Short mmCIF file of C-alpha atoms in Angstrom, two decimals:
data_model
loop_
_atom_site.label_atom_id
_atom_site.label_comp_id
_atom_site.label_asym_id
_atom_site.label_seq_id
_atom_site.Cartn_x
_atom_site.Cartn_y
_atom_site.Cartn_z
CA MET A 1384 -7.84 154.51 62.70
CA THR A 1385 -7.23 156.80 65.65
CA ALA A 1386 -3.72 157.45 66.92
CA GLN A 1387 -4.45 155.47 70.08
CA SER A 1388 -5.81 152.47 68.22
CA ALA A 1389 -2.86 152.57 65.82
CA VAL A 1390 -0.41 152.42 68.73
CA GLY A 1391 -2.29 149.42 70.08
CA THR A 1392 -2.14 147.72 66.70
CA PHE A 1393 1.60 148.30 66.40
CA ALA A 1394 2.19 146.96 69.92
CA CYS A 1395 0.20 143.80 69.13
CA LEU A 1396 2.19 143.29 65.94
CA VAL A 1397 5.46 143.63 67.83
CA GLU A 1398 4.27 141.10 70.39
CA ASP A 1399 3.29 138.66 67.65
CA LEU A 1400 6.58 139.01 65.79
CA ALA A 1401 8.63 138.72 68.98
CA ASP A 1402 6.67 135.64 70.03
CA ARG A 1403 7.76 133.94 66.80
CA LEU A 1404 11.34 134.49 67.93
CA THR A 1405 11.05 133.62 71.62
CA THR A 1406 13.10 130.43 71.61
CA PRO A 1407 16.44 130.23 69.80
CA THR A 1408 16.22 127.60 67.11
CA THR A 1409 19.72 127.97 65.70
CA PRO A 1410 20.68 124.47 64.51
CA GLU A 1411 23.76 122.97 66.12
CA SER A 1412 25.16 122.37 62.64
CA GLU A 1413 25.11 126.10 61.83
CA GLN A 1414 28.57 127.56 61.54
CA GLY A 1415 29.61 129.93 64.30
CA TRP A 1416 29.97 132.90 61.97
CA GLN A 1417 26.30 132.60 61.03
CA ALA A 1418 25.14 132.92 64.64
CA GLN A 1419 27.53 135.89 65.04
CA SER A 1420 25.97 137.75 62.10
CA LEU A 1421 24.20 140.93 63.15
CA SER A 1422 22.24 140.99 59.90
CA GLN A 1423 21.09 137.34 59.70
CA GLY A 1424 21.92 135.43 62.87
CA ALA A 1425 21.09 135.10 66.53
CA THR A 1426 23.11 138.25 67.28
CA GLY A 1427 20.60 140.52 65.55
CA ILE A 1428 17.61 138.73 67.06
CA ALA A 1429 19.15 139.20 70.52
CA LEU A 1430 19.10 142.94 69.84
CA LEU A 1431 15.29 142.84 69.45
CA HIS A 1432 14.83 141.09 72.77
CA ILE A 1433 17.32 143.39 74.51
CA GLU A 1434 15.36 146.47 73.41
CA ARG A 1435 12.12 144.87 74.59
CA ALA A 1436 13.63 143.88 77.94
CA LEU A 1437 15.00 147.40 78.49
CA SER A 1438 11.57 148.87 77.76
CA GLY A 1439 9.76 146.43 80.04
CA SER A 1440 7.81 144.77 77.25
CA GLY A 1441 10.00 141.67 77.12
CA THR A 1442 12.08 139.56 79.47
CA TRP A 1443 15.80 139.37 80.12
CA ARG A 1444 15.46 135.60 80.17
CA THR A 1445 14.60 135.62 76.47
CA ALA A 1446 17.29 138.18 75.68
CA HIS A 1447 19.95 136.17 77.52
CA ALA A 1448 18.89 132.99 75.69
CA TRP A 1449 19.54 134.66 72.35
CA VAL A 1450 22.85 136.09 73.54
CA ARG A 1451 23.89 132.57 74.53
CA ALA A 1452 22.83 131.29 71.09
CA ALA A 1453 24.94 133.99 69.42
CA THR A 1454 28.02 133.18 71.49
CA ARG A 1455 27.87 129.41 71.77
CA CYS A 1456 30.87 129.07 69.42
CA GLU A 1457 34.26 130.75 69.66
CA ILE A 1458 33.80 134.41 68.74
CA SER A 1459 35.83 135.45 65.73
CA ALA A 1460 38.02 138.55 65.66
CA ALA A 1461 39.60 137.68 62.32
CA ASP A 1462 40.47 140.47 59.90
CA GLU A 1463 37.25 140.04 57.91
CA THR A 1464 35.03 140.65 60.94
CA ALA A 1465 33.31 144.03 61.37
CA LEU A 1466 30.20 145.65 62.83
CA TYR A 1467 27.88 143.08 61.27
CA LEU A 1468 29.97 139.99 61.99
CA GLY A 1469 32.01 138.45 64.77
CA ALA A 1470 33.53 140.20 67.77
CA PRO A 1471 32.40 143.72 66.79
CA ALA A 1472 28.81 142.53 66.27
CA ILE A 1473 28.75 140.75 69.62
CA SER A 1474 30.32 143.80 71.29
CA PHE A 1475 27.64 146.04 69.81
CA VAL A 1476 24.86 143.85 71.15
CA LEU A 1477 26.32 143.38 74.62
CA HIS A 1478 26.93 147.11 74.99
CA ALA A 1479 23.30 147.67 73.96
CA ALA A 1480 22.27 145.41 76.85
CA GLU A 1481 24.02 147.74 79.30
CA THR A 1482 22.59 151.10 78.24
CA ASP A 1483 20.61 151.17 81.49
CA ASP A 1484 23.96 151.18 83.37
CA ILE A 1485 23.48 147.66 84.72
CA GLN A 1486 26.57 145.57 84.03
CA ARG A 1487 25.31 142.30 82.65
CA TYR A 1488 28.27 141.35 80.46
CA ALA A 1489 31.10 143.51 81.83
CA ALA A 1490 33.83 140.83 81.85
CA ALA A 1491 32.99 139.65 78.34
CA LEU A 1492 32.96 143.23 77.07
CA ARG A 1493 36.41 143.98 78.45
CA THR A 1494 37.80 141.08 76.44
CA LEU A 1495 35.75 141.86 73.33
CA ASP A 1496 36.64 145.55 73.32
CA ALA A 1497 40.35 144.74 73.45
CA HIS A 1498 39.97 142.44 70.44
CA VAL A 1499 37.92 145.03 68.55
CA ALA A 1500 40.53 147.73 69.17
CA ALA A 1501 43.31 145.45 67.92
CA LEU A 1502 41.20 144.56 64.87
CA ALA A 1503 40.61 148.25 64.13
CA HIS A 1504 44.32 149.04 64.24
CA ARG A 1505 45.15 146.12 61.94
CA ARG A 1506 42.51 147.14 59.46
CA VAL A 1507 43.57 150.79 59.44
CA ASP A 1508 47.16 149.69 58.83
CA ALA A 1509 46.04 147.57 55.88
CA ALA A 1510 43.85 150.36 54.45
CA LEU A 1511 46.60 152.97 54.64
CA ALA A 1512 49.06 150.56 53.02
CA ARG A 1513 46.57 150.04 50.19
CA ILE A 1514 46.26 153.81 49.67
CA ASP A 1515 50.05 154.17 49.66
CA ARG A 1516 50.26 151.51 46.94
CA GLY A 1517 47.90 153.57 44.80
CA GLU A 1518 45.27 150.83 44.60
CA ARG A 1519 41.52 151.47 44.54
CA ALA A 1520 39.26 150.81 47.50
CA ALA A 1521 36.65 148.09 48.07
CA PHE A 1522 33.43 148.02 50.10
CA ALA A 1523 34.97 145.57 52.55
CA GLU A 1524 37.61 148.12 53.51
CA TYR A 1525 35.49 151.15 54.32
CA ASP A 1526 31.73 150.50 54.38
CA LEU A 1527 29.21 150.10 57.21
CA PHE A 1528 28.65 146.35 56.97
CA SER A 1529 32.17 144.99 56.50
CA GLY A 1530 34.50 147.95 56.76
CA LEU A 1531 36.04 150.62 58.94
CA THR A 1532 33.00 152.92 58.92
CA GLY A 1533 31.03 150.25 60.79
CA ILE A 1534 33.85 149.51 63.22
CA GLY A 1535 34.24 153.25 63.78
CA GLN A 1536 30.53 153.60 64.53
CA LEU A 1537 30.80 150.85 67.13
CA LEU A 1538 33.73 152.59 68.81
CA LEU A 1539 32.04 156.00 68.66
CA GLN A 1540 28.77 154.79 70.16
CA ARG A 1541 30.05 152.18 72.61
CA VAL A 1542 33.79 152.73 73.32
CA PRO A 1543 34.40 156.41 72.51
CA GLY A 1544 37.68 156.77 74.41
CA ASN A 1545 39.51 154.20 72.29
CA ASP A 1546 42.46 155.60 70.32
CA ALA A 1547 41.53 153.38 67.36
CA LEU A 1548 38.58 155.70 66.73
CA GLY A 1549 40.89 158.61 65.93
CA ARG A 1550 42.85 156.48 63.48
CA ILE A 1551 39.66 155.44 61.69
CA LEU A 1552 38.55 159.07 61.44
CA ASP A 1553 41.96 160.07 60.05
CA TYR A 1554 41.69 157.29 57.48
CA LEU A 1555 38.19 158.34 56.37
CA VAL A 1556 39.28 161.97 56.08
CA ARG A 1557 42.07 160.79 53.80
CA LEU A 1558 39.67 158.56 51.86
CA SER A 1559 37.39 161.54 51.22
CA ARG A 1560 40.07 163.37 49.26
CA PRO A 1561 40.21 163.15 45.44
CA LEU A 1562 42.88 161.01 43.84
CA ARG A 1563 44.35 160.91 40.36
CA ALA A 1564 44.35 157.64 38.47
CA GLU A 1565 45.20 157.11 34.81
CA GLY A 1566 44.82 160.80 34.07
CA THR A 1567 41.40 161.03 35.73
CA VAL A 1568 40.45 162.58 39.06
CA LEU A 1569 38.42 160.08 41.08
CA PRO A 1570 36.87 160.34 44.54
CA GLY A 1571 39.03 158.62 47.13
CA TRP A 1572 36.33 156.02 47.88
CA TRP A 1573 36.11 154.92 44.23
CA ALA A 1574 35.49 151.16 44.33
CA SER A 1575 37.48 149.01 41.97
CA HIS A 1576 34.77 146.36 41.75
CA ASP A 1577 31.15 146.16 40.55
CA PRO A 1578 28.37 147.23 42.94
CA ASP A 1579 26.64 143.93 42.18
CA PRO A 1580 27.80 140.86 40.21
CA LEU A 1581 24.77 141.30 37.94
CA LEU A 1582 25.45 145.01 37.35
CA PRO A 1583 28.96 145.39 35.92
CA THR A 1584 30.59 148.82 35.94
CA ALA A 1585 33.67 148.95 33.74
CA GLY A 1586 36.43 150.77 35.57
CA GLY A 1587 34.69 150.60 38.95
CA HIS A 1588 32.18 152.99 40.45
CA ALA A 1589 31.48 155.61 43.11
CA ASN A 1590 28.72 154.47 45.44
CA PHE A 1591 26.26 156.96 46.98
CA GLY A 1592 24.38 154.75 49.45
CA ILE A 1593 24.58 154.81 53.23
CA ALA A 1594 25.26 151.07 53.42
CA HIS A 1595 28.21 150.84 51.03
CA GLY A 1596 28.95 154.34 49.83
CA VAL A 1597 29.88 157.90 50.57
CA SER A 1598 26.70 158.69 52.50
CA GLY A 1599 27.77 156.15 55.12
CA MET A 1600 31.15 157.85 55.42
CA LEU A 1601 29.39 161.22 55.68
CA ALA A 1602 26.96 160.06 58.35
CA PHE A 1603 29.72 158.58 60.48
CA LEU A 1604 32.06 161.57 60.14
CA ALA A 1605 29.18 163.91 61.01
CA LEU A 1606 28.08 161.81 63.99
CA ALA A 1607 31.65 161.87 65.29
CA LEU A 1608 31.71 165.65 64.83
CA ARG A 1609 28.48 165.93 66.85
CA HIS A 1610 30.01 163.78 69.60
CA GLY A 1611 33.13 165.91 69.75
CA ALA A 1612 35.44 163.25 68.29
CA VAL A 1613 37.31 165.45 65.81
CA VAL A 1614 40.53 165.02 63.82
CA GLU A 1615 42.47 167.31 61.51
CA GLY A 1616 40.61 167.98 58.26
CA HIS A 1617 37.40 166.51 59.68
CA THR A 1618 35.04 169.41 58.94
CA ASP A 1619 36.56 169.93 55.49
CA ALA A 1620 35.91 166.26 54.71
CA VAL A 1621 32.26 166.57 55.75
CA ARG A 1622 31.78 169.68 53.63
CA GLY A 1623 33.62 168.14 50.70
CA ILE A 1624 31.36 165.09 50.66
CA CYS A 1625 28.31 167.34 50.89
CA GLY A 1626 29.63 169.21 47.88
CA TRP A 1627 29.98 165.93 45.96
CA LEU A 1628 26.36 165.06 46.74
CA ASP A 1629 25.27 168.54 45.63
CA ALA A 1630 27.08 168.09 42.32
CA TRP A 1631 25.24 164.83 41.57
CA GLN A 1632 21.81 165.77 42.91
CA GLN A 1633 19.06 165.17 40.36
CA ASP A 1634 15.73 167.00 40.02
CA HIS A 1635 12.30 165.37 40.08
CA PRO A 1636 8.75 166.75 40.37
CA TRP A 1637 8.50 165.19 43.84
CA GLY A 1638 11.88 166.43 45.01
CA PRO A 1639 15.62 165.80 44.60
CA TRP A 1640 17.19 162.37 44.36
CA TRP A 1641 20.65 160.84 43.92
CA PRO A 1642 21.90 157.93 41.82
CA GLN A 1643 22.77 154.67 43.50
CA TRP A 1644 26.24 154.93 41.98
CA ILE A 1645 28.07 156.42 39.02
CA THR A 1646 30.42 154.76 36.53
CA ARG A 1647 33.61 156.03 34.91
CA GLU A 1648 31.62 157.07 31.85
CA GLU A 1649 29.08 158.98 33.95
CA LEU A 1650 31.91 160.66 35.81
CA ARG A 1651 33.44 161.68 32.49
CA THR A 1652 30.23 163.11 31.04
CA GLY A 1653 28.76 164.48 34.26
CA ARG A 1654 25.41 162.84 33.43
CA VAL A 1655 23.72 159.87 35.12
CA THR A 1656 21.96 157.10 33.21
CA GLN A 1657 19.61 156.12 36.06
CA PRO A 1658 16.30 157.47 34.72
CA GLY A 1659 14.80 158.54 38.04
CA PRO A 1660 14.49 157.75 41.74
CA LEU A 1661 14.22 154.09 42.62
CA ARG A 1662 12.64 152.69 45.80
CA PRO A 1663 13.11 154.95 48.82
CA SER A 1664 15.11 152.43 50.81
CA TRP A 1665 17.46 153.10 53.72
CA CYS A 1666 20.43 151.39 52.07
CA TYR A 1667 20.61 153.10 48.67
CA GLY A 1668 17.72 155.51 48.36
CA THR A 1669 16.96 159.12 49.19
CA PRO A 1670 16.08 158.42 52.87
CA GLY A 1671 19.56 157.26 53.86
CA ILE A 1672 21.32 159.89 51.74
CA ALA A 1673 19.09 162.70 53.01
CA ARG A 1674 19.47 161.59 56.64
CA ALA A 1675 23.27 161.60 56.27
CA GLN A 1676 23.12 165.16 54.93
CA GLN A 1677 20.77 166.23 57.72
CA ILE A 1678 23.21 164.91 60.34
CA ALA A 1679 26.09 166.65 58.55
CA ALA A 1680 24.16 169.91 58.43
CA ILE A 1681 23.41 169.77 62.14
CA ALA A 1682 27.05 168.97 62.91
CA THR A 1683 28.33 171.93 60.88
CA GLY A 1684 25.55 174.39 61.72
CA ASP A 1685 24.36 174.54 58.10
CA THR A 1686 20.65 175.26 58.54
CA PRO A 1687 19.87 175.75 54.81
CA ARG A 1688 21.32 172.31 54.04
CA GLN A 1689 19.39 170.78 56.92
CA THR A 1690 16.15 172.23 55.58
CA ARG A 1691 16.89 170.97 52.06
CA ALA A 1692 17.70 167.48 53.34
CA GLU A 1693 14.51 167.31 55.36
CA HIS A 1694 12.38 168.44 52.43
CA ALA A 1695 14.09 165.87 50.17
CA LEU A 1696 13.21 163.09 52.61
CA ALA A 1697 9.65 164.33 53.11
CA ALA A 1698 9.15 164.58 49.35
CA CYS A 1699 10.09 160.95 48.69
CA LEU A 1700 7.73 159.88 51.49
CA SER A 1701 4.90 161.60 49.62
CA ASP A 1702 5.63 160.27 46.14
CA PRO A 1703 3.25 157.37 45.30
CA SER A 1704 5.47 156.20 42.45
CA GLN A 1705 8.45 155.79 44.78
CA LEU A 1706 6.47 154.21 47.62
CA HIS A 1707 4.87 151.80 45.14
CA GLN A 1708 8.31 150.31 44.52
CA MET A 1709 8.58 149.22 48.17
CA THR A 1710 7.76 145.52 48.48
CA ASP A 1711 10.07 144.40 51.28
CA PRO A 1712 9.17 144.71 54.99
CA GLY A 1713 12.73 144.78 56.31
CA LEU A 1714 15.26 147.37 57.43
CA CYS A 1715 17.68 147.28 54.52
CA HIS A 1716 15.45 147.60 51.49
CA GLY A 1717 12.00 147.95 52.95
CA TRP A 1718 9.36 149.62 55.05
CA ALA A 1719 11.03 149.11 58.42
CA GLY A 1720 14.22 150.89 57.36
CA LEU A 1721 12.27 153.66 55.69
CA TYR A 1722 10.19 154.24 58.82
CA GLN A 1723 13.08 154.12 61.28
CA THR A 1724 15.15 156.52 59.16
CA ALA A 1725 12.25 158.93 58.80
CA TRP A 1726 11.48 158.71 62.53
CA ARG A 1727 15.07 159.58 63.46
CA ALA A 1728 15.13 162.43 60.94
CA ALA A 1729 11.82 163.79 62.25
CA HIS A 1730 13.19 163.74 65.80
CA ASP A 1731 16.05 166.06 64.74
CA ALA A 1732 14.13 168.12 62.20
CA CYS A 1733 13.84 171.90 62.28
CA THR A 1734 10.48 171.69 60.46
CA PRO A 1735 7.47 169.32 60.81
CA VAL A 1736 7.56 168.20 57.16
CA ILE A 1737 8.72 164.67 57.99
CA SER A 1738 6.78 164.10 61.21
CA THR A 1739 3.45 164.79 59.48
CA ARG A 1740 4.10 161.82 57.19
CA LEU A 1741 5.04 159.32 59.90
CA PRO A 1742 1.50 158.08 60.77
CA HIS A 1743 0.76 157.08 57.18
CA LEU A 1744 4.20 155.53 56.84
CA ALA A 1745 3.67 153.51 60.03
CA ASP A 1746 0.33 152.25 58.69
CA LEU A 1747 2.01 151.12 55.46
CA MET A 1748 4.71 149.33 57.45
CA ALA A 1749 2.09 147.60 59.59
CA GLN A 1750 0.25 146.38 56.50
CA HIS A 1751 3.37 144.41 55.52
CA ALA A 1752 3.90 142.89 58.97
CA GLY A 1753 1.19 140.25 58.98
CA ALA A 1754 2.71 137.65 56.68
CA LYS A 1755 5.31 135.24 57.95
CA HIS A 1756 8.75 135.99 56.54
CA PRO A 1757 11.37 133.33 55.86
CA ASP A 1758 14.17 135.62 57.08
CA THR A 1759 14.09 136.06 60.85
CA GLY A 1760 17.15 138.32 61.10
CA LEU A 1761 17.73 141.98 61.81
CA LEU A 1762 18.56 143.46 58.44
CA ASN A 1763 16.04 141.82 56.13
CA GLY A 1764 13.74 139.91 58.42
CA THR A 1765 11.35 139.70 61.31
CA ALA A 1766 13.64 141.08 64.02
CA GLY A 1767 14.29 144.35 62.21
CA LEU A 1768 10.62 144.81 61.32
CA ALA A 1769 9.64 144.22 64.95
CA LEU A 1770 12.15 146.82 66.16
CA ALA A 1771 10.83 149.49 63.78
CA LEU A 1772 7.25 148.68 64.83
CA HIS A 1773 8.41 148.94 68.45
CA THR A 1774 9.51 152.51 67.68
CA ALA A 1775 6.14 153.25 66.09
CA ALA A 1776 4.27 151.82 69.10
CA ARG A 1777 6.25 153.74 71.72
CA SER A 1778 7.31 156.85 69.77
CA THR A 1779 10.31 157.24 72.06
CA LEU A 1780 14.03 156.94 71.45
CA PRO A 1781 15.20 153.31 71.38
CA ILE A 1782 16.71 152.67 74.80
CA SER A 1783 19.41 150.35 73.48
CA GLY A 1784 20.36 152.64 70.61
CA TRP A 1785 20.00 149.60 68.35
CA ASP A 1786 19.51 151.69 65.21
CA SER A 1787 22.97 153.24 65.45
CA CYS A 1788 24.05 150.19 63.45
CA LEU A 1789 22.19 151.86 60.54
CA LEU A 1790 24.20 155.12 60.89
CA ILE A 1791 21.02 157.14 61.41
CA ASN A 1792 21.90 158.22 64.96
#
């Protein structure tokens, strides 16, 4: 397949996937929070149609219809809302619709942004009180999906002048510092709970992934550094997290990899029990972790680290045994997230090692796009796959900046 014919194929696939999602079919009985879910609901699907409308390949009529579907119920700004749910999710999408400097939702955004700022302050207050009590953290406090990292990314990308952003950065700098508990030194982001109900970790765990773990904190802190949003101890926190990742890096014939998480016993022994690299997914695998380190290296001017991160990502893209584990088409665990992460990394890379692998990766993604998928949403479904294919078809920066919700830009 020639490059030109491949682009045509990707564009046709995007058109087909988007056509499946032209008319909102959210049932009236669906709870409001479901429609306001960036990962599963109408909110994430609206993001697909906004990107297409901005690029001229879709219509604003369709995009507006999905925005209306996402906001037909009262928008929640309750304490459990975050980047992927409720007022912050809606704010993210409506800001994306105005990246061409045309104010389509200005009045709504003024109200939403005020609620998001108040939410951020409340959640920082609660997080700092938890630290002062000496209790361990939880994903819902700090991570991308449900926590302050995600809210911080929204503020950084969409409302950078908000003073809540500085408080979130201060909190994450504090969270990056080691703490002593029961005679053991733990990382500040040590989670008190299991990473998965089916995978118990006695005594909690330290998560490495970009979705729920320290790589997400690193990516956000580094992105803020690149944007000039800097707080006291900021650079030290970035370098400290990079040092943690260095300490737990594992060797493999195809390149370095990192565990999904470590337990108290692994922390004690300094050895991981995960036998080797798992699927190269955005959420937990080498791609997300390597991209976070690449961003950190660029932000701190660490060219050797940048080169190592790019080679780590390129290596996992070349390993048949890792790629063979990919069975999901979506952004979180699958081909779409792998491609979009690699594309962003290639755009910033100081070497061509990643970009040379993108055509084959795009072909593999396209091969998984034909079947109909039960999930239509952004994170695991049709909308996310269509957005990554849209990137492959156009090979230009997303106009809406939709993929900033993945912490890869």
